[in-house]
């Protein structure tokens, strides 16, 4: 039997799991097309020319093409006014070929993000951030139309890796609207006992050490150390942090919120960064778009 010092965690391959999900989605899209002559449509709205945003949007549009989802490209200038952007969202709400609307964040400073996101029809809110979707997620016995993509991807990784959630102690590190809060609610819905650790939490190391499942979403590179992790725990690392690395052509490398090399020696299973949660976020966006389309096509 392996001693704790030479234990190696099972690597949860988010890239491979996401590819399996994409194949499942592509098959369902083909079925919709053959039976009803229609395919799901996703409108991706980008404002301005931020390189990181353009990269993310290009990745989402490419992913749509791979599974047969029609992509509606809406590229607006940096100086577009808020009423014009909201008017565009309303047009997309009315377009019956569009089943999902995604507005790439962040938006320029002169635009109120909440106003824009609230303008998206709840039936097309594939990002899952509409207050009504989050509200239903928080209530027992209610089901939101869409779940936020990254939290949904985290749960999918656990389920598809055969990790028990019901009755387990889960600790979520971070409480953002995008990941920390909704993933806590999802774990609670799945009958885990959930604790949220944040910047004002006392003795956070001891709390994390009790967790059977750790979801790290604090945005702090390598914050969670080996001795904070319970032996055999499942660790899902949502963090994507750029740290300086002169040996790389780019001058940086990506690391998670968990000290991966050390955590591998004690965790039961763990997601790498990159190649863990990231690919799942895009796969869940495609799944949400397909689900939105299935509610409308053939009805």
mmCIF file of C-alpha atoms in Angstrom:
data_model
loop_
_atom_site.group_PDB
_atom_site.id
_atom_site.type_symbol
_atom_site.label_atom_id
_atom_site.label_comp_id
_atom_site.label_asym_id
_atom_site.label_seq_id
_atom_site.Cartn_x
_atom_site.Cartn_y
_atom_site.Cartn_z
ATOM 1 C CA UNK A 1 0.000 0.000 0.000
ATOM 2 C CA UNK A 2 1.327 3.450 -0.915
ATOM 3 C CA UNK A 3 2.436 5.670 1.927
ATOM 4 C CA UNK A 4 1.066 9.252 2.019
ATOM 5 C CA UNK A 5 4.408 10.607 0.821
ATOM 6 C CA UNK A 6 4.319 8.740 -2.491
ATOM 7 C CA UNK A 7 0.592 8.935 -3.174
ATOM 8 C CA UNK A 8 -0.317 10.434 -6.536
ATOM 9 C CA UNK A 9 -3.728 11.975 -7.115
ATOM 10 C CA UNK A 10 -5.888 10.853 -10.030
ATOM 11 C CA UNK A 11 -5.872 13.661 -12.596
ATOM 12 C CA UNK A 12 -9.351 14.763 -13.670
ATOM 13 C CA UNK A 13 -8.918 15.435 -17.383
ATOM 14 C CA UNK A 14 -11.334 18.282 -18.082
ATOM 15 C CA UNK A 15 -10.269 18.429 -21.711
ATOM 16 C CA UNK A 16 -11.217 14.789 -22.352
ATOM 17 C CA UNK A 17 -14.513 15.033 -20.422
ATOM 18 C CA UNK A 18 -15.415 18.253 -22.275
ATOM 19 C CA UNK A 19 -14.690 16.537 -25.610
ATOM 20 C CA UNK A 20 -17.051 13.686 -24.677
ATOM 21 C CA UNK A 21 -19.769 16.225 -23.842
ATOM 22 C CA UNK A 22 -19.181 18.089 -27.121
ATOM 23 C CA UNK A 23 -19.632 14.810 -29.035
ATOM 24 C CA UNK A 24 -22.926 14.202 -27.202
ATOM 25 C CA UNK A 25 -24.075 17.742 -28.045
ATOM 26 C CA UNK A 26 -23.087 17.384 -31.737
ATOM 27 C CA UNK A 27 -25.202 14.209 -31.965
ATOM 28 C CA UNK A 28 -28.252 15.956 -30.439
ATOM 29 C CA UNK A 29 -27.796 18.953 -32.752
ATOM 30 C CA UNK A 30 -27.768 16.566 -35.756
ATOM 31 C CA UNK A 31 -30.998 14.964 -34.491
ATOM 32 C CA UNK A 32 -32.683 18.387 -34.168
ATOM 33 C CA UNK A 33 -31.566 19.332 -37.667
ATOM 34 C CA UNK A 34 -32.806 16.061 -39.206
ATOM 35 C CA UNK A 35 -36.178 16.064 -37.413
ATOM 36 C CA UNK A 36 -37.042 19.779 -37.493
ATOM 37 C CA UNK A 37 -34.711 21.391 -40.049
ATOM 38 C CA UNK A 38 -33.392 23.798 -37.396
ATOM 39 C CA UNK A 39 -30.238 24.060 -35.301
ATOM 40 C CA UNK A 40 -29.502 25.937 -32.048
ATOM 41 C CA UNK A 41 -28.257 29.508 -32.436
ATOM 42 C CA UNK A 42 -25.899 31.386 -30.109
ATOM 43 C CA UNK A 43 -25.360 35.141 -30.371
ATOM 44 C CA UNK A 44 -21.983 36.227 -29.010
ATOM 45 C CA UNK A 45 -21.767 39.979 -28.429
ATOM 46 C CA UNK A 46 -18.375 41.636 -28.020
ATOM 47 C CA UNK A 47 -17.753 45.346 -27.438
ATOM 48 C CA UNK A 48 -14.365 46.823 -28.267
ATOM 49 C CA UNK A 49 -11.046 45.216 -29.131
ATOM 50 C CA UNK A 50 -9.648 43.763 -25.892
ATOM 51 C CA UNK A 51 -7.297 40.977 -26.960
ATOM 52 C CA UNK A 52 -8.251 38.606 -24.141
ATOM 53 C CA UNK A 53 -11.971 39.076 -24.848
ATOM 54 C CA UNK A 54 -11.416 38.540 -28.564
ATOM 55 C CA UNK A 55 -9.536 35.315 -27.828
ATOM 56 C CA UNK A 56 -12.351 34.005 -25.608
ATOM 57 C CA UNK A 57 -15.009 34.949 -28.160
ATOM 58 C CA UNK A 58 -13.110 33.317 -31.035
ATOM 59 C CA UNK A 59 -12.824 30.135 -28.948
ATOM 60 C CA UNK A 60 -16.597 30.120 -28.253
ATOM 61 C CA UNK A 61 -17.458 30.729 -31.913
ATOM 62 C CA UNK A 62 -15.103 27.932 -33.012
ATOM 63 C CA UNK A 63 -16.664 25.576 -30.438
ATOM 64 C CA UNK A 64 -20.138 26.373 -31.846
ATOM 65 C CA UNK A 65 -18.998 25.513 -35.375
ATOM 66 C CA UNK A 66 -17.544 22.179 -34.218
ATOM 67 C CA UNK A 67 -20.863 20.935 -32.803
ATOM 68 C CA UNK A 68 -23.142 22.436 -35.466
ATOM 69 C CA UNK A 69 -24.523 25.362 -33.431
ATOM 70 C CA UNK A 70 -25.052 28.476 -35.562
ATOM 71 C CA UNK A 71 -23.047 31.432 -34.275
ATOM 72 C CA UNK A 72 -24.428 34.963 -34.625
ATOM 73 C CA UNK A 73 -21.481 37.354 -34.430
ATOM 74 C CA UNK A 74 -22.193 40.807 -33.007
ATOM 75 C CA UNK A 75 -19.047 42.969 -32.900
ATOM 76 C CA UNK A 76 -19.600 46.497 -31.630
ATOM 77 C CA UNK A 77 -17.121 49.403 -31.336
ATOM 78 C CA UNK A 78 -15.567 50.369 -27.985
ATOM 79 C CA UNK A 79 -17.474 53.673 -27.933
ATOM 80 C CA UNK A 80 -20.947 52.173 -28.505
ATOM 81 C CA UNK A 81 -23.446 53.809 -26.129
ATOM 82 C CA UNK A 82 -25.353 51.762 -23.561
ATOM 83 C CA UNK A 83 -28.842 52.338 -25.126
ATOM 84 C CA UNK A 84 -27.560 51.096 -28.514
ATOM 85 C CA UNK A 85 -26.057 47.959 -26.926
ATOM 86 C CA UNK A 86 -29.293 47.252 -25.027
ATOM 87 C CA UNK A 87 -31.277 47.831 -28.231
ATOM 88 C CA UNK A 88 -29.104 45.192 -29.951
ATOM 89 C CA UNK A 89 -29.798 42.754 -27.070
ATOM 90 C CA UNK A 90 -33.549 43.371 -27.482
ATOM 91 C CA UNK A 91 -33.251 42.606 -31.217
ATOM 92 C CA UNK A 92 -31.559 39.296 -30.388
ATOM 93 C CA UNK A 93 -34.268 38.547 -27.796
ATOM 94 C CA UNK A 94 -36.828 38.837 -30.630
ATOM 95 C CA UNK A 95 -34.864 36.731 -33.134
ATOM 96 C CA UNK A 96 -36.389 33.229 -33.181
ATOM 97 C CA UNK A 97 -33.202 31.718 -34.668
ATOM 98 C CA UNK A 98 -31.223 32.825 -31.588
ATOM 99 C CA UNK A 99 -31.626 30.519 -28.565
ATOM 100 C CA UNK A 100 -28.804 31.880 -26.439
ATOM 101 C CA UNK A 101 -27.248 35.315 -25.939
ATOM 102 C CA UNK A 102 -23.814 35.833 -24.453
ATOM 103 C CA UNK A 103 -22.371 39.301 -23.814
ATOM 104 C CA UNK A 104 -18.608 39.011 -23.337
ATOM 105 C CA UNK A 105 -17.413 40.689 -20.142
ATOM 106 C CA UNK A 106 -15.884 42.996 -19.101
ATOM 107 C CA UNK A 107 -17.691 45.809 -20.908
ATOM 108 C CA UNK A 108 -16.140 49.292 -21.309
ATOM 109 C CA UNK A 109 -16.381 51.470 -18.180
ATOM 110 C CA UNK A 110 -19.078 53.782 -19.601
ATOM 111 C CA UNK A 111 -21.536 50.858 -19.836
ATOM 112 C CA UNK A 112 -23.420 49.465 -16.819
ATOM 113 C CA UNK A 113 -22.995 45.675 -17.013
ATOM 114 C CA UNK A 114 -26.008 44.958 -14.800
ATOM 115 C CA UNK A 115 -28.324 46.947 -17.095
ATOM 116 C CA UNK A 116 -27.078 45.056 -20.156
ATOM 117 C CA UNK A 117 -27.220 41.578 -18.592
ATOM 118 C CA UNK A 118 -30.695 42.250 -17.169
ATOM 119 C CA UNK A 119 -31.879 43.100 -20.702
ATOM 120 C CA UNK A 120 -31.180 39.527 -21.882
ATOM 121 C CA UNK A 121 -34.357 37.433 -21.976
ATOM 122 C CA UNK A 122 -34.321 34.792 -19.209
ATOM 123 C CA UNK A 123 -35.173 32.208 -21.924
ATOM 124 C CA UNK A 124 -31.864 33.025 -23.676
ATOM 125 C CA UNK A 125 -29.652 33.634 -20.614
ATOM 126 C CA UNK A 126 -27.155 30.863 -21.434
ATOM 127 C CA UNK A 127 -24.593 32.384 -19.050
ATOM 128 C CA UNK A 128 -27.081 31.711 -16.228
ATOM 129 C CA UNK A 129 -26.544 35.085 -14.520
ATOM 130 C CA UNK A 130 -30.053 36.525 -14.777
ATOM 131 C CA UNK A 131 -31.294 37.344 -11.231
ATOM 132 C CA UNK A 132 -34.317 35.062 -11.761
ATOM 133 C CA UNK A 133 -32.082 32.126 -12.709
ATOM 134 C CA UNK A 134 -29.804 32.703 -9.696
ATOM 135 C CA UNK A 135 -32.864 33.222 -7.454
ATOM 136 C CA UNK A 136 -34.364 29.891 -8.512
ATOM 137 C CA UNK A 137 -30.982 28.210 -7.994
ATOM 138 C CA UNK A 138 -31.050 29.476 -4.394
ATOM 139 C CA UNK A 139 -34.533 28.101 -3.682
ATOM 140 C CA UNK A 140 -35.366 24.532 -2.743
ATOM 141 C CA UNK A 141 -37.678 22.802 -5.202
ATOM 142 C CA UNK A 142 -37.152 25.390 -7.958
ATOM 143 C CA UNK A 143 -35.152 24.782 -11.116
ATOM 144 C CA UNK A 144 -33.492 27.622 -13.050
ATOM 145 C CA UNK A 145 -33.762 27.579 -16.844
ATOM 146 C CA UNK A 146 -29.960 27.761 -17.061
ATOM 147 C CA UNK A 147 -27.083 27.131 -14.641
ATOM 148 C CA UNK A 148 -23.934 29.315 -14.799
ATOM 149 C CA UNK A 149 -21.416 27.560 -17.057
ATOM 150 C CA UNK A 150 -18.319 27.296 -14.837
ATOM 151 C CA UNK A 151 -20.158 26.084 -11.683
ATOM 152 C CA UNK A 152 -22.165 23.627 -13.817
ATOM 153 C CA UNK A 153 -18.860 22.399 -15.295
ATOM 154 C CA UNK A 154 -17.386 21.860 -11.806
ATOM 155 C CA UNK A 155 -20.305 19.634 -10.790
ATOM 156 C CA UNK A 156 -20.177 17.771 -14.078
ATOM 157 C CA UNK A 157 -16.477 16.994 -13.501
ATOM 158 C CA UNK A 158 -17.290 15.546 -10.072
ATOM 159 C CA UNK A 159 -20.236 13.478 -11.337
ATOM 160 C CA UNK A 160 -18.457 12.122 -14.428
ATOM 161 C CA UNK A 161 -15.404 11.240 -12.324
ATOM 162 C CA UNK A 162 -17.582 9.146 -9.993
ATOM 163 C CA UNK A 163 -17.046 11.414 -6.989
ATOM 164 C CA UNK A 164 -19.800 11.217 -4.378
ATOM 165 C CA UNK A 165 -21.337 14.598 -3.482
ATOM 166 C CA UNK A 166 -24.361 13.695 -1.341
ATOM 167 C CA UNK A 167 -23.564 13.916 2.373
ATOM 168 C CA UNK A 168 -19.969 15.034 1.730
ATOM 169 C CA UNK A 169 -18.338 18.106 3.259
ATOM 170 C CA UNK A 170 -17.592 20.636 0.523
ATOM 171 C CA UNK A 171 -15.613 23.833 0.961
ATOM 172 C CA UNK A 172 -15.802 26.553 -1.675
ATOM 173 C CA UNK A 173 -12.924 29.033 -1.543
ATOM 174 C CA UNK A 174 -14.247 32.333 -2.924
ATOM 175 C CA UNK A 175 -17.717 33.890 -3.148
ATOM 176 C CA UNK A 176 -17.886 35.633 -6.525
ATOM 177 C CA UNK A 177 -21.184 35.930 -8.408
ATOM 178 C CA UNK A 178 -19.624 34.064 -11.332
ATOM 179 C CA UNK A 179 -18.276 30.966 -9.538
ATOM 180 C CA UNK A 180 -18.132 30.908 -5.733
ATOM 181 C CA UNK A 181 -21.734 31.753 -4.895
ATOM 182 C CA UNK A 182 -23.484 29.666 -7.595
ATOM 183 C CA UNK A 183 -21.212 26.627 -7.118
ATOM 184 C CA UNK A 184 -22.013 26.710 -3.366
ATOM 185 C CA UNK A 185 -25.726 26.700 -4.213
ATOM 186 C CA UNK A 186 -25.287 23.847 -6.707
ATOM 187 C CA UNK A 187 -23.416 21.726 -4.157
ATOM 188 C CA UNK A 188 -26.155 22.410 -1.615
ATOM 189 C CA UNK A 189 -28.776 21.297 -4.180
ATOM 190 C CA UNK A 190 -26.719 18.103 -4.623
ATOM 191 C CA UNK A 191 -27.020 17.477 -0.838
ATOM 192 C CA UNK A 192 -23.440 18.314 0.170
ATOM 193 C CA UNK A 193 -22.755 20.125 3.445
ATOM 194 C CA UNK A 194 -21.264 23.373 2.190
ATOM 195 C CA UNK A 195 -18.948 25.957 3.759
ATOM 196 C CA UNK A 196 -17.805 29.083 1.933
ATOM 197 C CA UNK A 197 -14.362 30.441 2.782
ATOM 198 C CA UNK A 198 -13.630 34.083 1.934
ATOM 199 C CA UNK A 199 -11.256 36.935 2.797
ATOM 200 C CA UNK A 200 -12.842 37.505 6.222
ATOM 201 C CA UNK A 201 -12.958 33.823 7.238
ATOM 202 C CA UNK A 202 -10.989 32.968 10.367
ATOM 203 C CA UNK A 203 -8.794 29.853 10.418
ATOM 204 C CA UNK A 204 -9.554 29.062 6.770
ATOM 205 C CA UNK A 205 -6.785 26.443 6.593
ATOM 206 C CA UNK A 206 -8.467 24.284 9.252
ATOM 207 C CA UNK A 207 -11.849 24.597 7.496
ATOM 208 C CA UNK A 208 -10.418 23.597 4.103
ATOM 209 C CA UNK A 209 -8.605 20.669 5.741
ATOM 210 C CA UNK A 210 -11.961 19.147 6.747
ATOM 211 C CA UNK A 211 -13.313 19.117 3.186
ATOM 212 C CA UNK A 212 -14.013 15.972 1.160
ATOM 213 C CA UNK A 213 -14.461 18.280 -1.843
ATOM 214 C CA UNK A 214 -12.563 21.550 -2.358
ATOM 215 C CA UNK A 215 -13.625 24.041 -5.035
ATOM 216 C CA UNK A 216 -10.886 26.670 -5.316
ATOM 217 C CA UNK A 217 -12.142 29.908 -6.888
ATOM 218 C CA UNK A 218 -10.306 32.707 -5.097
ATOM 219 C CA UNK A 219 -8.110 34.034 -7.914
ATOM 220 C CA UNK A 220 -4.942 33.733 -5.805
ATOM 221 C CA UNK A 221 -2.065 31.784 -7.394
ATOM 222 C CA UNK A 222 -1.054 28.621 -5.500
ATOM 223 C CA UNK A 223 -2.835 29.832 -2.360
ATOM 224 C CA UNK A 224 -3.989 26.373 -1.213
ATOM 225 C CA UNK A 225 -1.047 24.360 0.066
ATOM 226 C CA UNK A 226 -0.529 20.637 0.417
ATOM 227 C CA UNK A 227 -1.098 20.602 4.176
ATOM 228 C CA UNK A 228 -4.454 22.377 3.799
ATOM 229 C CA UNK A 229 -5.884 19.374 1.932
ATOM 230 C CA UNK A 230 -7.436 16.337 3.574
ATOM 231 C CA UNK A 231 -5.833 13.106 2.279
ATOM 232 C CA UNK A 232 -7.993 11.655 -0.484
ATOM 233 C CA UNK A 233 -10.025 14.852 -1.052
ATOM 234 C CA UNK A 234 -11.347 15.834 -4.483
ATOM 235 C CA UNK A 235 -9.901 19.179 -5.582
ATOM 236 C CA UNK A 236 -11.476 21.245 -8.379
ATOM 237 C CA UNK A 237 -9.242 24.218 -9.199
ATOM 238 C CA UNK A 238 -11.119 27.025 -10.968
ATOM 239 C CA UNK A 239 -8.248 29.532 -10.649
ATOM 240 C CA UNK A 240 -6.499 30.736 -13.801
ATOM 241 C CA UNK A 241 -3.658 33.030 -12.782
ATOM 242 C CA UNK A 242 -0.816 34.300 -14.965
ATOM 243 C CA UNK A 243 2.536 34.220 -13.153
ATOM 244 C CA UNK A 244 5.866 35.443 -14.501
ATOM 245 C CA UNK A 245 7.984 32.781 -16.216
ATOM 246 C CA UNK A 246 10.984 34.104 -18.210
ATOM 247 C CA UNK A 247 11.579 30.608 -19.675
ATOM 248 C CA UNK A 248 8.313 30.863 -21.654
ATOM 249 C CA UNK A 249 8.041 32.725 -24.942
ATOM 250 C CA UNK A 250 4.999 34.585 -23.584
ATOM 251 C CA UNK A 251 6.906 35.523 -20.406
ATOM 252 C CA UNK A 252 4.254 33.920 -18.193
ATOM 253 C CA UNK A 253 2.525 30.620 -17.401
ATOM 254 C CA UNK A 254 -0.910 29.801 -16.024
ATOM 255 C CA UNK A 255 -1.337 28.347 -12.546
ATOM 256 C CA UNK A 256 -4.380 27.597 -10.427
ATOM 257 C CA UNK A 257 -5.341 28.606 -6.895
ATOM 258 C CA UNK A 258 -3.922 25.290 -5.635
ATOM 259 C CA UNK A 259 -0.232 24.400 -5.328
ATOM 260 C CA UNK A 260 -0.732 21.639 -7.884
ATOM 261 C CA UNK A 261 2.573 19.738 -7.676
ATOM 262 C CA UNK A 262 2.338 19.444 -3.890
ATOM 263 C CA UNK A 263 -1.433 18.900 -3.747
ATOM 264 C CA UNK A 264 -1.066 15.913 -6.106
ATOM 265 C CA UNK A 265 0.800 14.124 -3.303
ATOM 266 C CA UNK A 266 -2.164 14.200 -0.925
ATOM 267 C CA UNK A 267 -5.433 14.708 -2.871
ATOM 268 C CA UNK A 268 -7.460 11.762 -4.123
ATOM 269 C CA UNK A 269 -8.155 13.508 -7.424
ATOM 270 C CA UNK A 270 -7.441 16.960 -8.809
ATOM 271 C CA UNK A 271 -7.972 19.120 -11.902
ATOM 272 C CA UNK A 272 -4.913 20.598 -13.634
ATOM 273 C CA UNK A 273 -4.586 24.226 -14.769
ATOM 274 C CA UNK A 274 -4.874 24.599 -17.707
ATOM 275 C CA UNK A 275 -6.903 21.610 -18.953
ATOM 276 C CA UNK A 276 -9.287 21.176 -16.041
ATOM 277 C CA UNK A 277 -12.267 23.461 -15.518
ATOM 278 C CA UNK A 278 -11.610 25.788 -18.498
ATOM 279 C CA UNK A 279 -12.693 23.416 -21.301
ATOM 280 C CA UNK A 280 -15.798 22.504 -19.280
ATOM 281 C CA UNK A 281 -16.987 26.118 -19.167
ATOM 282 C CA UNK A 282 -17.220 26.261 -22.967
ATOM 283 C CA UNK A 283 -18.827 22.778 -23.121
ATOM 284 C CA UNK A 284 -21.521 23.891 -20.640
ATOM 285 C CA UNK A 285 -22.188 27.033 -22.705
ATOM 286 C CA UNK A 286 -22.857 24.778 -25.716
ATOM 287 C CA UNK A 287 -25.061 22.505 -23.569
ATOM 288 C CA UNK A 288 -27.083 25.489 -22.291
ATOM 289 C CA UNK A 289 -27.566 26.752 -25.855
ATOM 290 C CA UNK A 290 -28.766 23.313 -26.971
ATOM 291 C CA UNK A 291 -31.142 23.077 -23.987
ATOM 292 C CA UNK A 292 -32.540 26.533 -24.796
ATOM 293 C CA UNK A 293 -33.126 25.467 -28.404
ATOM 294 C CA UNK A 294 -34.813 22.179 -27.414
ATOM 295 C CA UNK A 295 -37.394 24.123 -25.357
ATOM 296 C CA UNK A 296 -38.427 26.015 -28.512
ATOM 297 C CA UNK A 297 -37.730 23.793 -31.556
ATOM 298 C CA UNK A 298 -40.389 21.186 -32.121
ATOM 299 C CA UNK A 299 -42.839 22.728 -29.643
#
